């Protein structure tokens, strides 16, 4: 049975509109396409691109599609996560004729990234004498992983940054193959202890100590490696390549005692080892692990910190007591995702227990359901908040990265709070300083979106935006509809925004070209079973984000709690090739990397849409254009 559609498209009209009218035989679900009427011949192409997946897309710029084995991994051979995007498409060595204009457009305007070359994990973030410090994994020689050095940058506001000279380079036997991930602990007297993983001349992962040469220097330009390094080596029973990424330390129950955890595994069980120290040069391994979860594999970049269940401020890492939960986060080497869980920490027994075993670390919630890994938090004493950093890698080919001369960015720093309403989630939200980049008053748009409609939102530049949007679904439809065949909906297997249901998808389309041959929808999808219970999903669809082959084109997302009285709300930070999407105040977050070929250099467009079949949606949208951040080298004469 065919579904009939009435369509009209006016590229000069701010309310370009698509109306989907099923015939009397239509069941309300996606059917084959039949055009009843069309004003322009382009409508046929437009509808097929917007609402139906494109199979076997072949670009005229496709240079080669010869299949050959994927190149060998670099990081894995040395004992860290694979640092290359690997995908069925990418493994086929598909290449694309990227123009310099396309590649230049991909560089972000307000996310932190080096001037050139490769970057990965954020390291040792801290606040010292009026400056925020970020250290990061960096390759000075190339846009691919290797020769890992600690880059260093400082900021007054977490938005505008100054590049400083390298903090540490791989120049000792205990870190000659890489100065890897580490964390800072600030002692009561102000001394900064920086513990980091080094890769030795024999490819053994060890933990080393470094500290500032001059604490009175606000920029912390010079760092001293402890002459007795390494201070920790893999203990018996732990593989020499399974022992890395020490956390910030917290105070133990005994006077002068400090505790910290290091990620590892035993077989397929991910574990967090715990060490105690009083001086950061000698350590004792405690008998019990902080926590372990079978089947989760190697835990990298473990993070452990308290959150308040009563207040709206962040807590110092050593804080414990009534009204406090503890977050355990691990970066899973097996799936390259950052998982977290909320639980209770017994300081005396040194045991952490998840509140809900079904949401345990590694099997439950993720910090970010998109391209996001190796995250690290720190306590900001200036504003009494906990700030989260994350590494956002590339999902294009290494050859493209080498051509453009850089790879990877850091996420916008996010504040982290306990979600008092659900009691199960964290709330992640861009730091308030990002609002300083907003250029003037927002564009405000109200739209009543009928089923199958999409409207163009006029903005000066759709490549650098801060968008806040809320959606109200028709109450009669929401309360009366049952859609049993959509129970068990999953963003990743749904087919994306082209897959229509009675109650969704609806949301925002970012980085689209005028004809919608490239577009990235971020949207809600509501599924409702026979029991009457509605479940909301928050998704980001990259399947049509680029016509180029050899880049990731998947659908990210997860379910998100929408409580009684809450509208469906999202906030999107759009910055050229990266989109950070926050649903319901930050309960669910998705980071997308996109590589358009047409929606670049002034051609990007922004739309609001409702692709549901049986419910109208009222959308309220605020859009700010964002200025570029000032990220530059520190004046040499001032060093």
Coordinates of C-alpha atoms in Angstrom, one line a residue:
X1 CA 0.0 0.0 0.0
X2 CA 1.4 3.4 -1.0
X3 CA 1.6 6.4 1.3
X4 CA 0.7 9.7 -0.4
X5 CA 2.6 12.9 0.3
X6 CA 1.8 16.5 -0.6
X7 CA 5.0 18.5 -0.7
X8 CA 6.2 22.0 -1.5
X9 CA 9.6 23.6 -1.2
X10 CA 10.6 27.2 -1.6
X11 CA 14.3 27.8 -0.9
X12 CA 13.7 31.5 -0.2
X13 CA 10.9 30.9 2.2
X14 CA 11.8 30.7 5.9
X15 CA 8.9 28.2 6.5
X16 CA 9.6 25.6 3.8
X17 CA 7.0 23.0 4.6
X18 CA 6.4 19.3 3.9
X19 CA 3.0 17.8 4.6
X20 CA 2.6 14.1 4.7
X21 CA -1.0 12.9 4.0
X22 CA -1.6 9.2 4.2
X23 CA -4.3 7.8 2.0
X24 CA -7.2 5.7 3.3
X25 CA -5.2 2.5 3.2
X26 CA -2.2 3.9 5.1
X27 CA -1.3 2.2 8.4
X28 CA 0.6 5.2 9.7
X29 CA 4.1 3.7 9.3
X30 CA 6.7 4.4 6.6
X31 CA 5.7 3.1 3.2
X32 CA 7.0 3.4 -0.4
X33 CA 7.1 7.0 -1.7
X34 CA 4.7 8.3 -4.2
X35 CA 4.7 11.9 -5.3
X36 CA 1.2 13.4 -5.7
X37 CA 2.2 17.0 -6.4
X38 CA 5.4 19.0 -6.5
X39 CA 6.1 22.5 -7.4
X40 CA 9.8 21.9 -8.1
X41 CA 11.5 18.9 -9.6
X42 CA 13.9 19.2 -6.7
X43 CA 11.2 18.1 -4.3
X44 CA 11.6 14.5 -5.3
X45 CA 15.2 14.5 -4.5
X46 CA 14.7 16.5 -1.3
X47 CA 12.0 14.2 0.1
X48 CA 14.0 11.1 -0.6
X49 CA 17.0 12.5 1.1
X50 CA 15.3 13.9 4.2
X51 CA 13.0 11.1 5.1
X52 CA 14.4 7.9 3.7
X53 CA 17.9 6.3 4.1
X54 CA 20.2 6.4 1.1
X55 CA 21.7 3.1 0.3
X56 CA 25.0 2.6 -1.6
X57 CA 25.7 6.3 -1.9
X58 CA 28.5 6.8 -4.4
X59 CA 30.2 10.1 -4.8
X60 CA 31.8 11.3 -8.1
X61 CA 34.8 12.2 -6.0
X62 CA 35.3 8.6 -4.9
X63 CA 38.9 7.9 -5.8
X64 CA 39.4 4.3 -4.7
X65 CA 37.3 1.6 -3.2
X66 CA 39.7 -1.3 -3.2
X67 CA 39.5 -3.4 -0.1
X68 CA 42.6 -4.4 1.7
X69 CA 43.5 -5.2 5.3
X70 CA 43.2 -2.4 7.8
X71 CA 46.6 -0.9 8.8
X72 CA 48.0 -2.3 12.0
X73 CA 47.1 -0.6 15.2
X74 CA 49.7 1.7 16.8
X75 CA 48.4 2.3 20.3
X76 CA 47.4 -1.3 21.0
X77 CA 50.8 -2.7 20.3
X78 CA 52.2 -0.4 23.0
X79 CA 49.4 -1.2 25.4
X80 CA 46.8 1.5 25.1
X81 CA 43.5 1.9 23.3
X82 CA 43.5 1.9 19.5
X83 CA 43.8 5.6 18.6
X84 CA 42.5 5.1 15.1
X85 CA 38.9 5.3 14.0
X86 CA 38.2 1.8 12.7
X87 CA 35.0 1.0 10.8
X88 CA 33.9 -1.3 8.0
X89 CA 33.9 1.6 5.7
X90 CA 37.2 3.0 6.9
X91 CA 38.9 -0.5 6.8
X92 CA 38.2 -0.7 3.1
X93 CA 40.6 2.2 2.5
X94 CA 38.0 4.3 0.8
X95 CA 39.5 7.7 0.0
X96 CA 37.8 11.0 -0.9
X97 CA 39.0 14.0 -2.8
X98 CA 38.8 16.5 0.0
X99 CA 39.4 20.1 -1.0
X100 CA 41.4 22.4 1.2
X101 CA 38.3 24.5 1.7
X102 CA 36.4 21.5 3.1
X103 CA 39.2 20.5 5.5
X104 CA 39.8 24.1 6.7
X105 CA 36.1 24.4 7.5
X106 CA 36.3 21.4 9.8
X107 CA 38.5 23.2 12.2
X108 CA 36.6 24.3 15.3
X109 CA 36.1 27.9 16.3
X110 CA 35.6 27.6 20.1
X111 CA 36.6 24.1 21.1
X112 CA 40.1 23.7 22.4
X113 CA 42.6 22.1 20.0
X114 CA 46.3 22.5 19.3
X115 CA 47.6 24.6 16.5
X116 CA 48.4 21.5 14.6
X117 CA 49.0 17.7 14.9
X118 CA 47.5 15.0 17.1
X119 CA 45.8 15.3 20.5
X120 CA 44.1 12.8 22.8
X121 CA 43.4 12.5 26.5
X122 CA 43.0 15.5 28.8
X123 CA 45.5 15.3 31.6
X124 CA 45.9 16.8 35.1
X125 CA 43.4 19.7 34.9
X126 CA 43.7 22.1 37.8
X127 CA 43.2 25.7 39.0
X128 CA 46.3 27.6 40.3
X129 CA 46.8 31.2 41.1
X130 CA 44.1 32.6 38.8
X131 CA 44.7 30.2 35.9
X132 CA 43.0 27.1 34.7
X133 CA 45.6 24.6 33.5
X134 CA 44.9 21.9 30.9
X135 CA 47.5 19.3 30.0
X136 CA 46.9 16.9 27.1
X137 CA 48.3 14.0 25.2
X138 CA 50.1 15.4 22.1
X139 CA 52.2 14.3 19.2
X140 CA 54.5 17.2 18.2
X141 CA 55.5 15.5 14.9
X142 CA 52.3 14.3 13.2
X143 CA 48.5 14.3 13.0
X144 CA 48.4 10.7 14.0
X145 CA 49.1 9.1 17.4
X146 CA 52.7 8.6 18.6
X147 CA 55.7 10.2 20.5
X148 CA 53.2 11.2 23.2
X149 CA 54.2 14.4 25.0
X150 CA 52.3 16.6 27.5
X151 CA 50.9 19.7 25.8
X152 CA 50.0 22.6 28.2
X153 CA 47.6 25.5 27.9
X154 CA 46.2 28.0 30.4
X155 CA 43.0 30.0 30.6
X156 CA 41.3 32.6 32.8
X157 CA 37.8 31.4 31.9
X158 CA 38.0 27.9 30.3
X159 CA 37.1 29.3 26.9
X160 CA 40.0 31.5 25.7
X161 CA 43.3 29.7 25.9
X162 CA 47.0 30.4 25.7
X163 CA 49.4 27.6 24.4
X164 CA 52.4 27.2 26.6
X165 CA 55.7 25.2 26.1
X166 CA 55.4 21.4 26.6
X167 CA 55.1 20.4 30.2
X168 CA 56.8 17.0 29.9
X169 CA 58.5 15.1 27.0
X170 CA 59.4 11.4 26.8
X171 CA 63.0 11.6 27.7
X172 CA 63.6 9.1 30.5
X173 CA 63.8 5.3 30.4
X174 CA 60.6 5.1 32.4
X175 CA 58.6 7.3 29.9
X176 CA 60.6 7.1 26.7
X177 CA 57.7 5.5 24.8
X178 CA 55.2 8.0 26.0
X179 CA 54.2 10.4 28.8
X180 CA 50.7 9.1 29.1
X181 CA 47.6 10.0 31.1
X182 CA 47.8 11.4 34.6
X183 CA 46.1 13.4 37.3
X184 CA 46.9 16.2 39.7
X185 CA 46.5 16.2 43.4
X186 CA 46.8 19.5 45.3
X187 CA 48.0 19.1 48.9
X188 CA 46.8 21.3 51.8
X189 CA 50.0 23.3 51.6
X190 CA 49.4 24.0 47.9
X191 CA 52.0 21.5 46.6
X192 CA 50.9 19.9 43.3
X193 CA 51.6 16.2 42.9
X194 CA 51.2 15.0 39.3
X195 CA 51.1 11.3 38.9
X196 CA 51.2 10.0 35.3
X197 CA 51.7 6.7 33.4
X198 CA 55.0 6.3 31.6
X199 CA 55.7 3.7 28.9
X200 CA 59.2 2.4 29.5
X201 CA 61.9 1.4 27.2
X202 CA 60.6 -2.2 27.6
X203 CA 57.0 -1.2 27.0
X204 CA 55.9 -1.6 30.6
X205 CA 53.3 0.7 32.1
X206 CA 54.6 2.4 35.2
X207 CA 53.5 5.3 37.3
X208 CA 55.7 8.3 37.7
X209 CA 55.7 11.5 39.8
X210 CA 56.3 15.1 38.6
X211 CA 55.8 18.4 40.3
X212 CA 56.2 22.1 39.5
X213 CA 59.7 23.5 39.8
X214 CA 58.3 26.8 41.1
X215 CA 54.9 26.9 42.8
X216 CA 55.0 30.7 42.8
X217 CA 54.8 30.7 39.0
X218 CA 51.1 31.1 38.1
X219 CA 51.8 29.5 34.7
X220 CA 53.6 26.4 36.1
X221 CA 56.0 26.5 33.1
X222 CA 58.7 24.1 34.5
X223 CA 58.1 20.6 35.7
X224 CA 60.5 18.3 37.5
X225 CA 60.3 14.5 37.2
X226 CA 61.0 12.8 40.5
X227 CA 64.5 11.2 40.5
X228 CA 63.2 8.0 42.1
X229 CA 60.7 7.3 39.2
X230 CA 58.9 5.0 38.7
X231 CA 57.0 5.1 42.0
X232 CA 54.7 2.3 41.0
X233 CA 55.2 -0.8 38.8
X234 CA 52.6 -3.4 37.8
X235 CA 51.8 -5.7 40.8
X236 CA 51.9 -9.5 40.6
X237 CA 48.9 -10.8 38.6
X238 CA 48.5 -7.6 36.6
X239 CA 49.8 -7.5 33.0
X240 CA 52.6 -5.1 32.2
X241 CA 50.3 -3.4 29.6
X242 CA 47.2 -3.3 31.9
X243 CA 48.3 -0.8 34.5
X244 CA 47.6 2.9 33.7
X245 CA 46.0 6.3 34.4
X246 CA 46.2 7.2 38.1
X247 CA 43.4 9.3 39.5
X248 CA 43.4 12.4 41.6
X249 CA 44.1 11.2 45.2
X250 CA 41.7 11.7 48.1
X251 CA 42.3 11.7 51.8
X252 CA 42.0 8.4 53.6
X253 CA 40.6 7.7 57.1
X254 CA 44.0 8.0 58.8
X255 CA 45.8 11.2 59.3
X256 CA 48.2 12.0 56.4
X257 CA 46.9 9.1 54.3
X258 CA 46.1 9.5 50.7
X259 CA 44.3 7.0 48.4
X260 CA 44.2 6.8 44.6
X261 CA 43.0 4.3 42.1
X262 CA 44.5 2.9 38.9
X263 CA 42.6 1.1 36.1
X264 CA 43.4 -2.5 35.2
X265 CA 41.8 -5.9 34.4
X266 CA 42.0 -9.5 35.4
X267 CA 40.9 -11.6 32.4
X268 CA 37.8 -9.9 31.2
X269 CA 37.0 -8.3 34.5
X270 CA 37.6 -4.6 34.7
X271 CA 39.0 -3.4 38.1
X272 CA 40.1 -0.3 39.9
X273 CA 43.1 -1.0 42.1
X274 CA 43.6 1.2 45.2
X275 CA 47.0 2.4 46.6
X276 CA 47.7 4.3 49.7
X277 CA 50.6 6.8 50.3
X278 CA 51.7 9.5 52.7
X279 CA 54.3 11.1 50.5
X280 CA 53.5 10.2 46.8
X281 CA 56.9 8.5 46.4
X282 CA 56.2 5.2 48.2
X283 CA 52.9 3.3 47.9
X284 CA 51.1 0.3 49.3
X285 CA 48.6 -1.7 47.3
X286 CA 45.4 -2.4 49.3
X287 CA 44.1 -5.9 49.5
X288 CA 40.7 -5.1 48.1
X289 CA 39.9 -3.4 44.8
X290 CA 37.7 -0.3 44.8
X291 CA 35.3 -2.1 42.5
X292 CA 35.2 -4.8 39.7
X293 CA 32.7 -5.6 37.0
X294 CA 33.0 -8.9 35.1
X295 CA 32.9 -8.8 31.3
X296 CA 33.8 -5.1 31.0
X297 CA 37.5 -5.6 30.0
X298 CA 40.3 -3.1 30.6
X299 CA 39.4 0.0 32.6
X300 CA 41.3 3.1 31.4
X301 CA 41.2 6.6 32.7
X302 CA 39.3 5.8 35.8
X303 CA 37.7 8.8 37.6
X304 CA 36.3 8.7 41.2
X305 CA 34.7 11.7 42.9
X306 CA 31.8 12.8 45.2
X307 CA 28.6 14.6 44.2
X308 CA 26.2 16.3 46.5
X309 CA 22.6 14.9 46.7
X310 CA 21.5 18.1 48.5
X311 CA 23.4 21.1 47.1
X312 CA 24.0 22.5 43.6
X313 CA 27.7 23.0 43.9
X314 CA 30.6 20.6 43.2
X315 CA 32.7 18.9 45.9
X316 CA 36.4 18.6 46.5
X317 CA 37.6 15.1 45.7
X318 CA 38.3 14.3 49.3
X319 CA 34.8 15.3 50.5
X320 CA 32.7 12.6 52.1
X321 CA 29.9 12.4 54.6
X322 CA 26.0 12.7 54.7
X323 CA 24.3 13.9 51.6
X324 CA 27.0 12.6 49.3
X325 CA 27.2 9.9 46.6
X326 CA 30.3 8.9 44.7
X327 CA 30.7 8.5 41.0
X328 CA 32.8 5.8 39.5
X329 CA 33.7 6.3 35.8
X330 CA 35.8 4.0 33.6
X331 CA 36.8 4.4 30.0
X332 CA 36.2 0.9 28.5
X333 CA 39.0 -0.2 26.2
X334 CA 36.7 -2.8 24.6
X335 CA 34.0 -0.4 23.3
X336 CA 35.8 3.0 23.5
X337 CA 33.0 4.4 25.6
X338 CA 33.0 6.3 29.0
X339 CA 30.7 4.5 31.4
X340 CA 29.7 5.7 34.9
X341 CA 27.6 4.7 37.9
X342 CA 26.5 6.4 41.0
X343 CA 26.9 4.6 44.4
X344 CA 28.0 4.7 48.0
X345 CA 31.7 4.7 49.1
X346 CA 32.7 3.2 52.4
X347 CA 35.9 5.0 53.3
X348 CA 36.8 2.7 56.1
X349 CA 36.4 -0.5 54.1
X350 CA 37.5 1.3 50.9
X351 CA 34.6 -0.2 48.9
X352 CA 32.3 1.4 46.4
X353 CA 28.9 -0.1 45.8
X354 CA 26.6 0.9 43.0
X355 CA 23.1 2.1 43.9
X356 CA 21.6 -0.1 41.2
X357 CA 23.6 -3.2 40.1
X358 CA 21.8 -3.1 36.7
X359 CA 23.4 0.3 36.2
X360 CA 26.8 -0.7 37.3
X361 CA 29.9 0.9 35.8
X362 CA 30.5 -0.5 32.3
X363 CA 27.1 -2.1 31.9
X364 CA 24.7 0.9 32.5
X365 CA 24.9 4.6 31.8
X366 CA 27.4 6.4 29.6
X367 CA 28.7 9.9 30.1
X368 CA 28.3 10.5 26.4
X369 CA 26.6 8.3 23.8
X370 CA 28.6 9.7 20.8
X371 CA 32.3 10.2 20.1
X372 CA 33.7 10.9 23.5
X373 CA 36.4 9.1 25.6
X374 CA 39.1 9.3 28.2
X375 CA 37.3 12.0 30.2
X376 CA 38.7 13.6 33.4
X377 CA 37.2 15.8 36.0
X378 CA 38.7 18.3 38.5
X379 CA 37.3 20.4 41.3
X380 CA 37.3 24.1 40.6
X381 CA 37.7 26.0 43.9
X382 CA 37.1 29.4 42.2
X383 CA 33.5 28.6 41.4
X384 CA 33.0 25.5 43.7
X385 CA 32.1 23.2 40.8
X386 CA 33.3 20.0 39.3
X387 CA 34.4 20.4 35.7
X388 CA 34.5 17.6 33.2
X389 CA 36.8 17.4 30.2
X390 CA 36.7 14.8 27.4
X391 CA 38.7 13.8 24.3
X392 CA 36.7 13.9 21.1
X393 CA 38.5 12.0 18.4
X394 CA 38.2 11.9 14.7
X395 CA 35.9 9.5 12.7
X396 CA 37.4 10.2 9.3
X397 CA 40.5 8.6 7.7
X398 CA 44.1 9.1 8.8
X399 CA 44.9 10.3 5.3
X400 CA 42.4 13.1 5.7
X401 CA 43.9 14.0 9.1
X402 CA 47.3 14.2 7.7
X403 CA 46.1 16.3 4.8
X404 CA 44.5 18.8 7.1
X405 CA 47.4 18.7 9.6
X406 CA 45.5 18.1 12.8
X407 CA 43.3 15.5 14.6
X408 CA 41.0 15.6 17.6
X409 CA 39.6 18.3 19.9
X410 CA 38.6 18.6 23.5
X411 CA 35.0 18.9 24.5
X412 CA 33.6 22.1 25.9
X413 CA 34.2 21.8 29.7
X414 CA 31.1 20.6 31.4
X415 CA 29.8 21.0 35.0
X416 CA 28.8 17.8 36.7
X417 CA 26.0 17.5 39.2
X418 CA 23.8 14.8 40.7
X419 CA 20.3 14.7 39.2
X420 CA 18.1 15.0 42.2
X421 CA 14.9 14.4 40.2
X422 CA 15.9 10.9 38.9
X423 CA 18.4 9.9 41.5
X424 CA 20.1 7.7 38.8
X425 CA 21.7 10.2 36.4
X426 CA 24.4 12.9 36.4
X427 CA 23.6 16.2 34.8
X428 CA 26.3 17.5 32.5
X429 CA 26.1 21.1 31.2
X430 CA 28.4 23.4 29.3
X431 CA 30.3 25.7 31.7
X432 CA 28.5 29.1 32.0
X433 CA 31.5 30.9 30.5
X434 CA 30.5 29.6 27.0
X435 CA 27.7 32.2 27.1
X436 CA 30.3 34.9 26.8
X437 CA 30.7 34.0 23.2
X438 CA 27.0 34.7 22.4
X439 CA 26.8 37.4 19.8
X440 CA 23.9 39.6 20.8
X441 CA 20.3 38.7 21.4
X442 CA 19.0 35.3 20.4
X443 CA 16.7 34.5 17.4
X444 CA 13.5 33.3 18.9
X445 CA 11.2 31.0 16.9
X446 CA 7.9 29.4 17.7
X447 CA 6.6 26.7 15.4
X448 CA 3.6 24.5 15.2
X449 CA 4.9 21.5 13.4
X450 CA 2.4 19.2 11.8
X451 CA 3.3 15.6 11.1
X452 CA 5.9 15.5 8.3
X453 CA 6.9 19.1 8.5
X454 CA 10.2 20.9 8.4
X455 CA 11.0 24.6 8.6
X456 CA 14.1 26.6 7.8
X457 CA 15.4 28.8 10.6
X458 CA 17.2 31.8 9.3
X459 CA 20.6 32.5 11.0
X460 CA 23.6 34.4 9.8
X461 CA 25.9 31.4 10.2
X462 CA 24.8 27.9 11.0
X463 CA 28.3 26.6 11.7
X464 CA 28.8 28.2 15.2
X465 CA 25.6 28.1 17.2
X466 CA 24.2 27.7 20.7
X467 CA 20.7 26.4 20.4
X468 CA 18.1 25.9 23.2
X469 CA 14.9 24.2 22.1
X470 CA 11.8 22.7 23.8
X471 CA 9.0 20.6 22.3
X472 CA 5.5 19.9 23.4
X473 CA 3.8 16.9 21.9
X474 CA 0.0 17.0 21.2
X475 CA -1.4 15.7 24.5
X476 CA -4.4 13.9 22.9
X477 CA -2.0 11.9 20.7
X478 CA 0.5 11.3 23.4
X479 CA -2.1 10.0 25.8
X480 CA -4.2 8.0 23.4
X481 CA -1.8 6.3 21.1
X482 CA -0.3 2.9 21.5
X483 CA 2.4 1.8 19.2
X484 CA 3.3 -1.7 20.3
X485 CA 5.5 -2.6 17.3
X486 CA 7.9 0.2 18.3
X487 CA 8.6 -1.1 21.8
X488 CA 12.3 -1.9 22.1
X489 CA 13.2 1.1 20.0
X490 CA 17.0 1.8 19.8
X491 CA 18.6 4.9 18.3
X492 CA 21.5 2.9 16.9
X493 CA 19.3 0.3 15.1
X494 CA 16.4 2.5 14.2
X495 CA 17.5 3.7 10.8
X496 CA 17.7 7.3 12.0
X497 CA 15.4 10.3 11.6
X498 CA 14.0 8.8 8.4
X499 CA 12.4 6.0 10.4
X500 CA 8.9 7.4 11.2
X501 CA 6.7 6.5 14.2
X502 CA 3.4 8.0 15.4
X503 CA 5.2 10.0 18.1
X504 CA 8.5 10.9 16.5
X505 CA 11.1 11.8 15.5
X506 CA 11.1 15.5 16.1
X507 CA 13.9 17.9 16.8
X508 CA 16.6 20.1 15.1
X509 CA 18.5 19.6 11.8
X510 CA 22.0 21.1 12.0
X511 CA 24.8 21.5 9.3
X512 CA 22.5 20.9 6.4
X513 CA 22.9 22.2 2.9
X514 CA 20.1 24.0 1.1
X515 CA 18.8 20.9 -0.7
X516 CA 19.2 18.7 2.3
X517 CA 21.5 16.3 0.6
X518 CA 23.7 16.6 3.7
X519 CA 22.1 17.0 7.1
X520 CA 22.5 15.9 10.8
X521 CA 19.2 15.6 12.7
X522 CA 19.3 15.6 16.6
X523 CA 15.9 14.5 17.8
X524 CA 13.5 12.9 20.3
X525 CA 11.6 9.7 19.5
X526 CA 8.8 8.5 21.8
X527 CA 7.8 4.8 21.9
X528 CA 4.7 3.8 23.7
X529 CA 3.7 0.2 24.5
X530 CA 0.4 -1.5 25.3
X531 CA 1.0 -0.8 29.0
X532 CA 0.6 2.9 28.2
X533 CA 4.1 3.7 29.3
X534 CA 6.0 6.2 27.1
X535 CA 9.7 6.0 26.7
X536 CA 11.7 8.8 25.2
X537 CA 14.9 8.4 23.2
X538 CA 17.4 11.1 22.4
X539 CA 19.3 10.4 19.1
X540 CA 21.8 12.1 16.7
X541 CA 21.7 10.8 13.2
X542 CA 24.9 11.0 11.1
X543 CA 23.8 8.7 8.3
X544 CA 23.4 11.6 5.9
X545 CA 25.9 14.0 7.5
X546 CA 28.2 13.8 4.5
X547 CA 28.2 12.4 1.0
X548 CA 31.9 11.5 1.4
X549 CA 32.8 7.9 2.0
X550 CA 35.3 6.8 4.6
X551 CA 33.7 8.7 7.5
X552 CA 31.5 7.5 10.4
X553 CA 27.8 7.6 9.5
X554 CA 25.9 6.0 12.4
X555 CA 23.1 6.9 14.7
X556 CA 24.0 7.6 18.3
X557 CA 21.8 7.9 21.4
X558 CA 19.9 6.4 24.3
X559 CA 16.7 6.6 26.3
X560 CA 16.4 9.7 28.5
X561 CA 14.0 10.2 31.4
X562 CA 11.4 12.8 30.8
X563 CA 9.5 13.4 34.1
X564 CA 5.9 14.5 34.6
X565 CA 5.6 18.2 33.9
X566 CA 8.8 18.4 31.8
X567 CA 8.9 19.4 28.2
X568 CA 11.2 17.6 25.8
X569 CA 14.2 19.9 25.9
X570 CA 17.6 20.0 24.2
X571 CA 20.6 22.2 23.9
X572 CA 23.0 22.0 21.0
X573 CA 26.5 23.5 20.7
X574 CA 27.4 23.5 17.0
X575 CA 31.0 24.2 16.0
X576 CA 31.7 23.2 12.5
X577 CA 32.7 19.5 12.6
X578 CA 31.5 18.9 16.1
X579 CA 28.0 18.9 17.7
X580 CA 27.5 18.5 21.4
X581 CA 23.9 17.7 22.3
X582 CA 22.4 17.8 25.8
X583 CA 18.9 16.5 26.5
X584 CA 16.7 17.2 29.6
X585 CA 19.2 19.5 31.3
X586 CA 22.1 17.1 30.6
X587 CA 20.7 13.7 31.6
X588 CA 21.8 12.3 28.3
X589 CA 24.6 13.7 26.1
X590 CA 25.7 12.9 22.6
X591 CA 28.8 14.2 20.8
X592 CA 28.9 13.9 17.0
X593 CA 31.8 14.4 14.6
X594 CA 30.6 15.3 11.1
X595 CA 32.5 15.9 7.8
X596 CA 30.2 17.6 5.3
X597 CA 31.3 18.4 1.8
X598 CA 28.5 20.8 0.8
X599 CA 27.2 22.3 4.0
X600 CA 30.4 24.3 4.5
X601 CA 31.7 27.9 4.1
X602 CA 28.4 29.7 4.5
X603 CA 26.3 27.0 2.9
X604 CA 25.2 25.4 6.2
X605 CA 21.5 25.7 7.1
X606 CA 19.4 25.0 10.2
X607 CA 16.0 23.5 10.4
X608 CA 13.3 22.4 12.9
X609 CA 11.3 19.3 12.0
X610 CA 8.6 16.9 13.1
X611 CA 8.7 13.6 11.2
X612 CA 6.1 11.9 13.3
X613 CA 3.1 10.4 11.5
X614 CA 0.4 10.9 14.1
X615 CA 1.2 13.9 16.4
X616 CA 1.7 17.6 16.0
X617 CA 4.6 19.2 18.0
X618 CA 5.0 22.8 19.2
X619 CA 8.6 23.9 19.1
X620 CA 10.1 26.8 20.9
X621 CA 13.7 27.6 19.8
X622 CA 16.3 30.2 20.9
X623 CA 19.4 30.5 18.7
X624 CA 22.6 32.4 19.5
X625 CA 25.4 32.8 17.0
X626 CA 28.7 32.2 18.8
X627 CA 31.9 34.1 18.2
X628 CA 35.3 32.3 18.0
X629 CA 37.3 31.8 21.1
X630 CA 40.7 33.4 21.3
X631 CA 43.1 30.4 21.4
X632 CA 46.7 31.4 20.7
X633 CA 50.3 31.1 21.8
X634 CA 51.4 32.9 24.9
X635 CA 53.6 36.0 23.9
X636 CA 57.1 34.8 23.9
X637 CA 58.4 37.9 25.5
X638 CA 56.3 37.2 28.5
X639 CA 57.8 33.7 29.1

